[in-house]
């Protein structure tokens, strides 16, 4: 199945793209998809997604089909054609 990921700010810079289509196995969880991206990109991208223990950062914001995902990403199953927006916290002043 194909899922579209969109990235903002630092994540887009670390990925080298603001949007990409990713091929995943049917039934892939959001947590597994994020782990695949983390392994694929590594470096700064991985630092922005996961903490030192490999857990998804609690400050990460993810919207699935325009609705913010809350709770355990392992319990969110992605479907073909899903659109995800992945955002890191924004600081300003």
Tab-separated table of C-alpha atoms in Angstrom:
chain	number	residue	atom	x	y	z
A	1	UNK	CA	0.000	0.000	0.000
A	2	UNK	CA	1.088	3.578	-0.532
A	3	UNK	CA	0.966	6.276	2.145
A	4	UNK	CA	1.897	9.942	1.699
A	5	UNK	CA	4.019	11.628	4.358
A	6	UNK	CA	4.362	15.411	4.509
A	7	UNK	CA	7.007	17.053	6.680
A	8	UNK	CA	7.344	20.576	7.993
A	9	UNK	CA	10.292	22.690	9.098
A	10	UNK	CA	13.302	20.802	10.368
A	11	UNK	CA	11.923	17.424	9.325
A	12	UNK	CA	11.538	18.558	5.713
A	13	UNK	CA	15.105	19.825	5.766
A	14	UNK	CA	16.432	16.602	7.270
A	15	UNK	CA	14.489	14.464	4.783
A	16	UNK	CA	15.416	16.661	1.843
A	17	UNK	CA	11.775	16.807	0.805
A	18	UNK	CA	8.509	18.222	2.101
A	19	UNK	CA	6.453	15.256	0.895
A	20	UNK	CA	6.975	11.680	-0.188
A	21	UNK	CA	4.997	8.568	-0.983
A	22	UNK	CA	6.108	5.517	0.996
A	23	UNK	CA	5.337	1.893	0.154
A	24	UNK	CA	4.275	-0.068	3.255
A	25	UNK	CA	2.864	-3.521	3.912
A	26	UNK	CA	-0.892	-3.734	4.416
A	27	UNK	CA	-1.720	-3.401	8.113
A	28	UNK	CA	1.371	-1.382	9.026
A	29	UNK	CA	0.968	0.630	12.216
A	30	UNK	CA	1.850	4.296	12.443
A	31	UNK	CA	4.631	3.392	14.891
A	32	UNK	CA	6.134	0.886	12.439
A	33	UNK	CA	5.931	3.395	9.577
A	34	UNK	CA	7.730	6.042	11.646
A	35	UNK	CA	10.361	3.453	12.624
A	36	UNK	CA	10.901	2.642	8.933
A	37	UNK	CA	11.400	6.322	8.131
A	38	UNK	CA	13.753	6.755	11.081
A	39	UNK	CA	15.879	3.826	9.918
A	40	UNK	CA	15.812	5.033	6.325
A	41	UNK	CA	16.928	8.602	7.010
A	42	UNK	CA	18.869	8.286	10.269
A	43	UNK	CA	20.885	11.318	11.433
A	44	UNK	CA	19.057	14.560	12.166
A	45	UNK	CA	15.741	13.146	10.929
A	46	UNK	CA	15.933	10.300	13.441
A	47	UNK	CA	16.924	12.686	16.241
A	48	UNK	CA	13.792	14.713	15.581
A	49	UNK	CA	11.497	11.653	15.627
A	50	UNK	CA	12.876	9.498	18.428
A	51	UNK	CA	14.603	9.975	21.769
A	52	UNK	CA	17.798	8.278	22.966
A	53	UNK	CA	15.913	5.090	23.885
A	54	UNK	CA	14.317	4.859	20.422
A	55	UNK	CA	10.834	5.872	21.590
A	56	UNK	CA	8.842	8.319	19.474
A	57	UNK	CA	9.204	11.793	20.953
A	58	UNK	CA	6.139	12.844	22.926
A	59	UNK	CA	6.404	16.314	21.369
A	60	UNK	CA	5.953	14.951	17.839
A	61	UNK	CA	2.673	15.943	16.218
A	62	UNK	CA	1.128	13.665	13.617
A	63	UNK	CA	-2.066	14.257	11.668
A	64	UNK	CA	-3.654	11.354	9.814
A	65	UNK	CA	-6.048	12.447	7.070
A	66	UNK	CA	-6.246	15.927	8.654
A	67	UNK	CA	-6.984	14.649	12.192
A	68	UNK	CA	-4.400	14.810	14.964
A	69	UNK	CA	-3.350	11.381	16.195
A	70	UNK	CA	-3.293	10.994	19.947
A	71	UNK	CA	-2.494	7.946	22.003
A	72	UNK	CA	-0.389	4.928	21.147
A	73	UNK	CA	0.945	4.985	17.583
A	74	UNK	CA	1.146	1.157	17.703
A	75	UNK	CA	-2.650	1.070	17.805
A	76	UNK	CA	-3.105	3.210	14.675
A	77	UNK	CA	-3.258	1.074	11.526
A	78	UNK	CA	-2.557	2.875	8.265
A	79	UNK	CA	-4.578	2.262	5.127
A	80	UNK	CA	-3.783	2.602	1.447
A	81	UNK	CA	-3.890	6.233	0.347
A	82	UNK	CA	-3.546	7.653	3.868
A	83	UNK	CA	-2.066	11.148	4.180
A	84	UNK	CA	0.122	11.985	7.157
A	85	UNK	CA	1.573	15.296	8.266
A	86	UNK	CA	4.499	14.950	10.667
A	87	UNK	CA	5.506	18.043	12.634
A	88	UNK	CA	8.069	18.828	15.295
A	89	UNK	CA	7.365	21.508	17.894
A	90	UNK	CA	7.639	25.085	16.677
A	91	UNK	CA	9.358	27.643	18.848
A	92	UNK	CA	9.189	31.347	18.339
A	93	UNK	CA	9.466	34.601	20.075
